[in-house]
mmCIF file of C-alpha atoms in Angstrom:
data_model
loop_
_atom_site.group_PDB
_atom_site.id
_atom_site.type_symbol
_atom_site.label_atom_id
_atom_site.label_comp_id
_atom_site.label_asym_id
_atom_site.label_seq_id
_atom_site.Cartn_x
_atom_site.Cartn_y
_atom_site.Cartn_z
ATOM 1 C CA MET X 13 136.494 90.284 120.479
ATOM 2 C CA ALA X 14 139.662 90.673 118.929
ATOM 3 C CA ARG X 15 140.434 88.234 115.811
ATOM 4 C CA ARG X 16 143.227 86.132 116.984
ATOM 5 C CA GLY X 17 146.464 86.856 115.257
ATOM 6 C CA ALA X 18 144.903 89.944 113.536
ATOM 7 C CA ALA X 19 147.850 92.584 114.739
ATOM 8 C CA GLY X 20 150.542 90.008 113.709
ATOM 9 C CA GLY X 21 148.933 89.614 110.231
ATOM 10 C CA ALA X 22 148.925 93.344 109.269
ATOM 11 C CA VAL X 23 152.490 93.476 110.653
ATOM 12 C CA ASP X 24 153.252 90.668 108.230
ATOM 13 C CA ARG X 25 151.045 92.041 105.377
ATOM 14 C CA LYS X 26 153.130 95.314 105.894
ATOM 15 C CA LYS X 27 156.315 93.656 105.970
ATOM 16 C CA ARG X 28 155.649 91.984 102.581
ATOM 17 C CA ALA X 29 154.396 95.086 100.893
ATOM 18 C CA ASP X 30 157.450 96.725 102.126
ATOM 19 C CA ARG X 31 159.949 93.949 100.449
ATOM 20 C CA ARG X 32 157.914 94.163 96.963
ATOM 21 C CA THR X 33 158.452 97.933 96.861
ATOM 22 C CA ASP X 34 161.925 97.703 97.784
ATOM 23 C CA ARG X 35 162.225 95.135 94.861
ATOM 24 C CA LYS X 36 160.831 97.931 92.906
ATOM 25 C CA ALA X 37 162.757 100.541 94.087
ATOM 26 C CA ALA X 38 166.017 98.614 93.236
ATOM 27 C CA ARG X 39 164.811 98.131 89.876
ATOM 28 C CA GLY X 40 163.757 101.651 89.328
ATOM 29 C CA SER X 41 167.118 102.567 90.552
ATOM 30 C CA GLU X 42 168.611 100.454 87.566
ATOM 31 C CA GLY X 43 166.734 102.754 85.306
ATOM 32 C CA GLY X 44 163.396 100.451 85.139
ATOM 33 C CA ASN X 45 160.082 102.351 84.774
ATOM 34 C CA VAL X 46 156.808 100.429 85.449
ATOM 35 C CA CYS X 47 154.454 100.998 82.175
ATOM 36 C CA GLU X 48 151.149 99.524 81.905
ATOM 37 C CA PRO X 49 147.806 100.434 80.008
ATOM 38 C CA VAL X 50 145.116 101.817 82.222
ATOM 39 C CA ASP X 51 141.481 102.996 81.372
ATOM 40 C CA GLY X 52 142.877 106.600 80.678
ATOM 41 C CA GLY X 53 145.985 105.833 78.723
ATOM 42 C CA LEU X 54 149.520 104.403 79.196
ATOM 43 C CA ALA X 55 150.194 104.762 83.027
ATOM 44 C CA GLU X 56 154.071 105.079 83.919
ATOM 45 C CA LEU X 57 155.678 104.829 87.357
ATOM 46 C CA VAL X 58 159.337 106.763 87.386
ATOM 47 C CA PRO X 59 161.550 106.088 89.960
ATOM 48 C CA ASP X 60 162.828 109.306 91.691
ATOM 49 C CA ARG X 61 166.522 109.283 91.604
ATOM 50 C CA GLU X 62 166.771 110.746 95.099
ATOM 51 C CA ARG X 63 164.464 109.140 96.903
ATOM 52 C CA ARG X 64 164.933 105.475 97.352
ATOM 53 C CA ARG X 65 161.117 104.555 97.479
ATOM 54 C CA ALA X 66 159.757 107.420 95.673
ATOM 55 C CA TRP X 67 157.835 107.404 92.378
ATOM 56 C CA THR X 68 156.075 109.767 89.783
ATOM 57 C CA LEU X 69 153.062 108.705 88.231
ATOM 58 C CA THR X 70 152.369 110.037 84.788
ATOM 59 C CA ILE X 71 149.462 109.045 82.065
ATOM 60 C CA ASP X 72 150.327 109.529 78.670
ATOM 61 C CA GLY X 73 153.178 111.448 79.788
ATOM 62 C CA ALA X 74 151.162 113.968 81.721
ATOM 63 C CA PRO X 75 152.243 114.160 85.384
ATOM 64 C CA GLN X 76 149.784 112.837 87.946
ATOM 65 C CA SER X 77 151.144 112.224 91.322
ATOM 66 C CA HIS X 78 154.492 111.961 93.309
ATOM 67 C CA VAL X 79 154.711 109.397 95.930
ATOM 68 C CA ASP X 80 157.592 108.509 98.834
ATOM 69 C CA LEU X 81 156.740 105.385 100.161
ATOM 70 C CA ASP X 82 159.034 106.206 103.036
ATOM 71 C CA ASP X 83 157.848 109.479 103.835
ATOM 72 C CA PRO X 84 154.230 109.822 102.808
ATOM 73 C CA ALA X 85 154.142 113.213 104.450
ATOM 74 C CA TYR X 86 156.503 114.503 101.736
ATOM 75 C CA LEU X 87 154.701 116.470 98.797
ATOM 76 C CA SER X 88 156.797 117.282 95.747
ATOM 77 C CA PHE X 89 154.191 118.653 93.478
ATOM 78 C CA GLU X 90 153.519 122.569 93.869
ATOM 79 C CA TYR X 91 149.539 121.990 93.890
ATOM 80 C CA GLN X 92 149.661 119.007 96.027
ATOM 81 C CA ARG X 93 151.804 121.085 98.502
ATOM 82 C CA ARG X 94 149.343 123.756 98.524
ATOM 83 C CA ILE X 95 146.286 121.531 99.339
ATOM 84 C CA GLY X 96 148.486 119.721 102.022
ATOM 85 C CA HIS X 97 148.355 123.159 103.825
ATOM 86 C CA ILE X 98 144.656 123.664 103.369
ATOM 87 C CA ALA X 99 144.521 120.021 105.153
ATOM 88 C CA ASP X 100 146.802 120.935 107.798
ATOM 89 C CA LEU X 101 144.612 124.031 108.623
ATOM 90 C CA ALA X 102 141.060 122.231 108.502
ATOM 91 C CA ALA X 103 141.481 121.503 112.053
ATOM 92 C CA PRO X 104 143.911 121.120 114.906
ATOM 93 C CA ALA X 105 147.045 119.267 114.376
ATOM 94 C CA GLY X 106 146.851 115.718 114.549
ATOM 95 C CA GLN X 107 142.900 115.618 114.996
ATOM 96 C CA PRO X 108 141.520 112.924 112.536
ATOM 97 C CA LEU X 109 139.311 113.883 109.720
ATOM 98 C CA HIS X 110 136.653 112.533 107.388
ATOM 99 C CA VAL X 111 137.931 113.173 104.037
ATOM 100 C CA VAL X 112 136.885 112.423 100.442
ATOM 101 C CA HIS X 113 138.976 112.411 97.444
ATOM 102 C CA LEU X 114 137.725 112.689 94.108
ATOM 103 C CA GLY X 115 140.068 111.263 91.813
ATOM 104 C CA GLY X 116 142.770 109.114 93.058
ATOM 105 C CA GLY X 117 146.068 109.021 91.344
ATOM 106 C CA ALA X 118 148.490 107.581 93.259
ATOM 107 C CA PHE X 119 146.568 108.326 96.373
ATOM 108 C CA THR X 120 149.151 110.952 97.377
ATOM 109 C CA LEU X 121 147.033 113.159 99.582
ATOM 110 C CA ALA X 122 145.200 110.488 101.045
ATOM 111 C CA ARG X 123 148.509 108.946 102.162
ATOM 112 C CA TYR X 124 149.651 112.288 103.237
ATOM 113 C CA ILE X 125 146.345 112.567 105.795
ATOM 114 C CA ALA X 126 147.152 109.378 106.942
ATOM 115 C CA ALA X 127 150.291 110.213 108.501
ATOM 116 C CA THR X 128 149.649 113.768 109.595
ATOM 117 C CA ARG X 129 146.212 112.880 111.183
ATOM 118 C CA PRO X 130 146.333 108.772 112.145
ATOM 119 C CA ARG X 131 142.918 107.318 112.522
ATOM 120 C CA SER X 132 141.386 109.757 109.492
ATOM 121 C CA THR X 133 138.618 107.975 107.721
ATOM 122 C CA GLN X 134 139.063 108.777 104.153
ATOM 123 C CA GLN X 135 137.383 107.531 100.609
ATOM 124 C CA ILE X 136 139.194 107.773 97.231
ATOM 125 C CA VAL X 137 136.582 107.733 94.430
ATOM 126 C CA GLU X 138 138.667 107.000 91.222
ATOM 127 C CA VAL X 139 136.912 106.071 87.786
ATOM 128 C CA ASP X 140 139.926 104.327 86.104
ATOM 129 C CA ALA X 141 139.844 100.601 87.764
ATOM 130 C CA ALA X 142 142.856 99.629 85.996
ATOM 131 C CA LEU X 143 144.879 102.429 87.446
ATOM 132 C CA VAL X 144 143.817 101.595 91.132
ATOM 133 C CA GLN X 145 144.698 98.217 90.532
ATOM 134 C CA LEU X 146 148.275 99.114 89.325
ATOM 135 C CA VAL X 147 148.659 101.690 92.317
ATOM 136 C CA ARG X 148 147.480 99.052 94.950
ATOM 137 C CA ARG X 149 149.890 96.478 93.507
ATOM 138 C CA GLU X 150 153.170 98.756 92.927
ATOM 139 C CA LEU X 151 152.501 101.464 95.755
ATOM 140 C CA PRO X 152 150.385 99.729 98.269
ATOM 141 C CA LEU X 153 148.788 101.745 101.044
ATOM 142 C CA ASP X 154 149.355 100.975 104.559
ATOM 143 C CA PRO X 155 147.134 98.247 105.525
ATOM 144 C CA GLN X 156 146.272 100.041 109.282
ATOM 145 C CA ALA X 157 145.167 103.243 107.182
ATOM 146 C CA ARG X 158 141.577 103.764 107.253
ATOM 147 C CA ILE X 159 141.342 104.439 103.355
ATOM 148 C CA ARG X 160 138.722 103.255 101.344
ATOM 149 C CA VAL X 161 138.919 102.956 97.444
ATOM 150 C CA ARG X 162 135.781 102.984 95.108
ATOM 151 C CA ALA X 163 136.433 102.376 91.255
ATOM 152 C CA THR X 164 133.467 104.717 90.220
ATOM 153 C CA ASP X 165 132.773 108.030 88.655
ATOM 154 C CA ALA X 166 133.576 111.008 90.893
ATOM 155 C CA ARG X 167 130.139 112.541 90.840
ATOM 156 C CA ALA X 168 128.375 109.177 91.075
ATOM 157 C CA GLY X 169 130.693 108.035 94.222
ATOM 158 C CA LEU X 170 129.655 111.506 96.001
ATOM 159 C CA GLY X 171 126.261 111.052 95.457
ATOM 160 C CA LYS X 172 126.375 107.718 97.634
ATOM 161 C CA ILE X 173 128.102 109.406 100.570
ATOM 162 C CA GLN X 174 125.570 110.372 103.243
ATOM 163 C CA ASP X 175 124.698 114.108 104.107
ATOM 164 C CA GLY X 176 127.131 116.123 106.308
ATOM 165 C CA TRP X 177 129.631 113.135 106.324
ATOM 166 C CA ALA X 178 133.142 115.018 105.300
ATOM 167 C CA ASP X 179 135.413 117.619 107.143
ATOM 168 C CA LEU X 180 137.350 117.872 103.807
ATOM 169 C CA ILE X 181 136.701 117.008 100.141
ATOM 170 C CA ILE X 182 139.436 117.112 97.768
ATOM 171 C CA ALA X 183 138.688 117.172 93.899
ATOM 172 C CA ASP X 184 141.881 116.366 91.622
ATOM 173 C CA VAL X 185 140.048 114.563 88.665
ATOM 174 C CA PHE X 186 141.551 115.046 85.278
ATOM 175 C CA SER X 187 140.993 112.669 82.064
ATOM 176 C CA GLY X 188 143.117 113.284 79.450
ATOM 177 C CA ALA X 189 144.449 116.370 81.293
ATOM 178 C CA ARG X 190 141.148 117.865 81.597
ATOM 179 C CA THR X 191 138.715 118.157 84.155
ATOM 180 C CA PRO X 192 135.624 116.425 82.940
ATOM 181 C CA ALA X 193 132.413 118.847 82.208
ATOM 182 C CA HIS X 194 130.122 117.433 84.893
ATOM 183 C CA LEU X 195 132.625 118.058 87.712
ATOM 184 C CA THR X 196 132.590 121.817 86.866
ATOM 185 C CA SER X 197 128.931 122.977 87.574
ATOM 186 C CA THR X 198 126.816 124.536 90.189
ATOM 187 C CA GLU X 199 124.653 121.382 90.614
ATOM 188 C CA PHE X 200 127.927 119.248 91.173
ATOM 189 C CA LEU X 201 129.028 121.914 93.957
ATOM 190 C CA ALA X 202 125.723 121.728 95.710
ATOM 191 C CA GLU X 203 126.129 118.105 95.914
ATOM 192 C CA VAL X 204 129.663 118.797 97.495
ATOM 193 C CA ARG X 205 128.100 121.058 99.949
ATOM 194 C CA ARG X 206 125.671 118.449 100.906
ATOM 195 C CA VAL X 207 128.098 115.904 101.996
ATOM 196 C CA LEU X 208 130.383 118.320 103.720
ATOM 197 C CA LYS X 209 130.066 119.018 107.352
ATOM 198 C CA PRO X 210 129.402 122.475 108.629
ATOM 199 C CA GLY X 211 132.372 124.096 108.799
ATOM 200 C CA GLY X 212 133.987 121.830 106.284
ATOM 201 C CA SER X 213 136.191 122.690 102.909
ATOM 202 C CA TYR X 214 136.183 121.843 99.528
ATOM 203 C CA VAL X 215 139.377 121.974 97.976
ATOM 204 C CA ALA X 216 139.872 121.760 94.055
ATOM 205 C CA ASN X 217 142.929 121.475 91.642
ATOM 206 C CA LEU X 218 142.108 123.613 88.810
ATOM 207 C CA ALA X 219 144.409 123.716 85.570
ATOM 208 C CA ASP X 220 144.106 126.899 83.042
ATOM 209 C CA GLY X 221 145.999 129.063 81.006
ATOM 210 C CA PRO X 222 145.681 132.430 79.298
ATOM 211 C CA PRO X 223 142.665 133.981 79.159
ATOM 212 C CA LEU X 224 141.925 131.992 82.600
ATOM 213 C CA ALA X 225 138.323 131.622 81.336
ATOM 214 C CA HIS X 226 137.690 128.439 82.858
ATOM 215 C CA LEU X 227 139.287 129.395 86.028
ATOM 216 C CA ARG X 228 137.369 132.526 86.496
ATOM 217 C CA GLY X 229 133.898 130.474 85.613
ATOM 218 C CA GLN X 230 134.961 127.915 88.223
ATOM 219 C CA ILE X 231 135.483 130.576 90.996
ATOM 220 C CA ALA X 232 131.919 132.211 89.971
ATOM 221 C CA THR X 233 130.540 129.022 90.284
ATOM 222 C CA ALA X 234 131.988 128.269 93.516
ATOM 223 C CA ALA X 235 130.708 131.679 94.780
ATOM 224 C CA THR X 236 127.040 130.655 93.962
ATOM 225 C CA VAL X 237 127.324 127.690 96.376
ATOM 226 C CA PHE X 238 129.910 128.837 99.192
ATOM 227 C CA PRO X 239 130.125 132.425 100.720
ATOM 228 C CA GLU X 240 134.132 132.219 101.607
ATOM 229 C CA LEU X 241 136.730 131.237 98.694
ATOM 230 C CA ALA X 242 140.411 131.796 98.427
ATOM 231 C CA LEU X 243 142.655 130.975 95.395
ATOM 232 C CA ALA X 244 146.515 129.792 95.645
ATOM 233 C CA ALA X 245 148.613 129.712 92.642
ATOM 234 C CA ASP X 246 152.081 130.861 91.173
ATOM 235 C CA PRO X 247 152.049 134.806 90.556
ATOM 236 C CA THR X 248 152.726 133.837 86.789
ATOM 237 C CA VAL X 249 149.475 131.762 86.549
ATOM 238 C CA PHE X 250 147.568 134.641 88.219
ATOM 239 C CA ARG X 251 148.990 137.340 85.553
ATOM 240 C CA GLY X 252 148.117 134.665 82.769
ATOM 241 C CA ARG X 253 151.437 134.404 81.550
ATOM 242 C CA ARG X 254 151.319 130.568 81.561
ATOM 243 C CA PHE X 255 149.381 127.130 81.821
ATOM 244 C CA GLY X 256 149.264 125.941 85.442
ATOM 245 C CA ASN X 257 147.607 125.027 88.474
ATOM 246 C CA ALA X 258 145.509 126.619 91.006
ATOM 247 C CA VAL X 259 144.062 125.497 93.899
ATOM 248 C CA LEU X 260 140.456 126.671 94.972
ATOM 249 C CA LEU X 261 139.251 126.729 98.472
ATOM 250 C CA ALA X 262 135.593 127.205 99.331
ATOM 251 C CA SER X 263 133.861 126.714 102.856
ATOM 252 C CA ASP X 264 130.938 128.369 104.638
ATOM 253 C CA VAL X 265 133.191 129.628 106.981
ATOM 254 C CA ALA X 266 136.228 132.186 106.889
ATOM 255 C CA PRO X 267 139.340 130.079 105.964
ATOM 256 C CA LYS X 268 142.509 130.919 107.996
ATOM 257 C CA ILE X 269 143.946 133.189 105.119
ATOM 258 C CA ALA X 270 146.818 134.691 106.941
ATOM 259 C CA GLU X 271 148.327 131.340 107.813
ATOM 260 C CA LEU X 272 147.571 129.886 104.494
ATOM 261 C CA THR X 273 149.431 132.944 102.985
ATOM 262 C CA ARG X 274 152.309 132.589 104.938
ATOM 263 C CA ARG X 275 152.530 128.850 104.044
ATOM 264 C CA VAL X 276 151.873 129.223 100.457
ATOM 265 C CA ALA X 277 154.567 132.256 100.283
ATOM 266 C CA THR X 278 157.311 130.343 101.757
ATOM 267 C CA ASP X 279 157.084 126.992 99.787
ATOM 268 C CA PRO X 280 159.870 125.853 97.514
ATOM 269 C CA HIS X 281 158.072 127.471 94.854
ATOM 270 C CA PRO X 282 156.478 130.454 96.251
ATOM 271 C CA GLY X 283 152.823 131.160 95.652
ATOM 272 C CA ARG X 284 150.232 133.680 96.140
ATOM 273 C CA VAL X 285 146.862 133.692 97.668
ATOM 274 C CA GLU X 286 143.869 135.799 96.625
ATOM 275 C CA HIS X 287 140.315 135.947 98.565
ATOM 276 C CA GLY X 288 137.965 138.770 99.184
ATOM 277 C CA ARG X 289 137.828 141.965 97.027
ATOM 278 C CA ALA X 290 140.812 140.837 95.394
ATOM 279 C CA LEU X 291 139.498 137.377 94.233
ATOM 280 C CA ALA X 292 136.291 138.855 93.252
ATOM 281 C CA ASP X 293 138.135 141.421 90.989
ATOM 282 C CA PHE X 294 140.354 138.757 89.661
ATOM 283 C CA THR X 295 136.964 136.867 88.543
ATOM 284 C CA GLY X 296 135.805 139.629 86.631
ATOM 285 C CA GLY X 297 132.267 139.048 86.304
ATOM 286 C CA ALA X 298 132.487 135.571 85.186
ATOM 287 C CA ALA X 299 129.347 133.675 84.713
ATOM 288 C CA ALA X 300 128.873 130.601 86.670
ATOM 289 C CA VAL X 301 128.709 127.008 85.180
ATOM 290 C CA HIS X 302 125.623 124.973 84.866
ATOM 291 C CA ASP X 303 125.240 121.457 83.850
ATOM 292 C CA SER X 304 123.673 122.667 80.862
ATOM 293 C CA ASP X 305 126.266 124.686 79.819
ATOM 294 C CA ALA X 306 129.329 122.757 81.095
ATOM 295 C CA ARG X 307 132.550 122.219 79.332
ATOM 296 C CA PRO X 308 135.925 120.360 80.010
ATOM 297 C CA SER X 309 138.693 122.414 81.261
ATOM 298 C CA PRO X 310 141.055 123.633 78.431
ATOM 299 C CA PRO X 311 143.584 120.838 76.945
ATOM 300 C CA PRO X 312 147.158 121.889 78.346
ATOM 301 C CA PRO X 313 149.649 123.157 75.654
ATOM 302 C CA ALA X 314 152.086 120.524 74.150
ATOM 303 C CA SER X 315 154.940 122.502 76.134
ATOM 304 C CA ALA X 316 153.289 122.225 79.723
ATOM 305 C CA PHE X 317 155.160 119.233 80.744
ATOM 306 C CA ASP X 318 158.309 119.866 79.320
#
């Protein structure tokens, strides 16, 4: 039996949330950022001058997420657009998915999937409890979205999810702008594969710069666990000319390379997709990473966020 007044209560909560974010948008239009210390440093929500209820989240000056509350299907950051393409191709359009997000940020990709695939069930695992509280308060989720947020370590949270639950696992975890070492190993990826359904996909946001040793090592590590890999990045990152993001896709089934390549190539900031022999050549014989020798990803150069 439906609880009396439940639907109306959800609508009222959404209206109140919209009024709160309207007030914040007005404050932002006057130049007022929202700053608050969180476990990972100083978090700042910076209003987007071109979008009425859009914000960029930074932590200690490093951009983390961009959210448009009026249009959650809008993805501003290049790497998030690439992950969005992979989510779009994970199943027929509109079909609900079971998704795990390792790393929450401002919940941008969870909002995207909720908007493009209604009735999806999603779990966000974010270790920074203070950040979770800030985002929930300042950028509230749609109360009707099926999104659960757990404030715990990504690997520990993944360990609590049942075998074969997820269609898609997205890893976008940074601590001090570096991916923690325990999320870079074959043992971690074995846990990822345990949680994925057959045919499911793992997507990781990786950051590296010349000589790309971390990125090559992560590809080699994924290759020990998954038979099918693809990598999407800016051509200058592939060539080792600058520090940047690369999106790794891993699965036990062949990805839709042609369509992914087309989408990435026609983005506002066009990228390139490598797979198969070309990706193996790019990896260049790098060794897989294990828990015993895992290291965090390299720190970005001081100029990376200028």
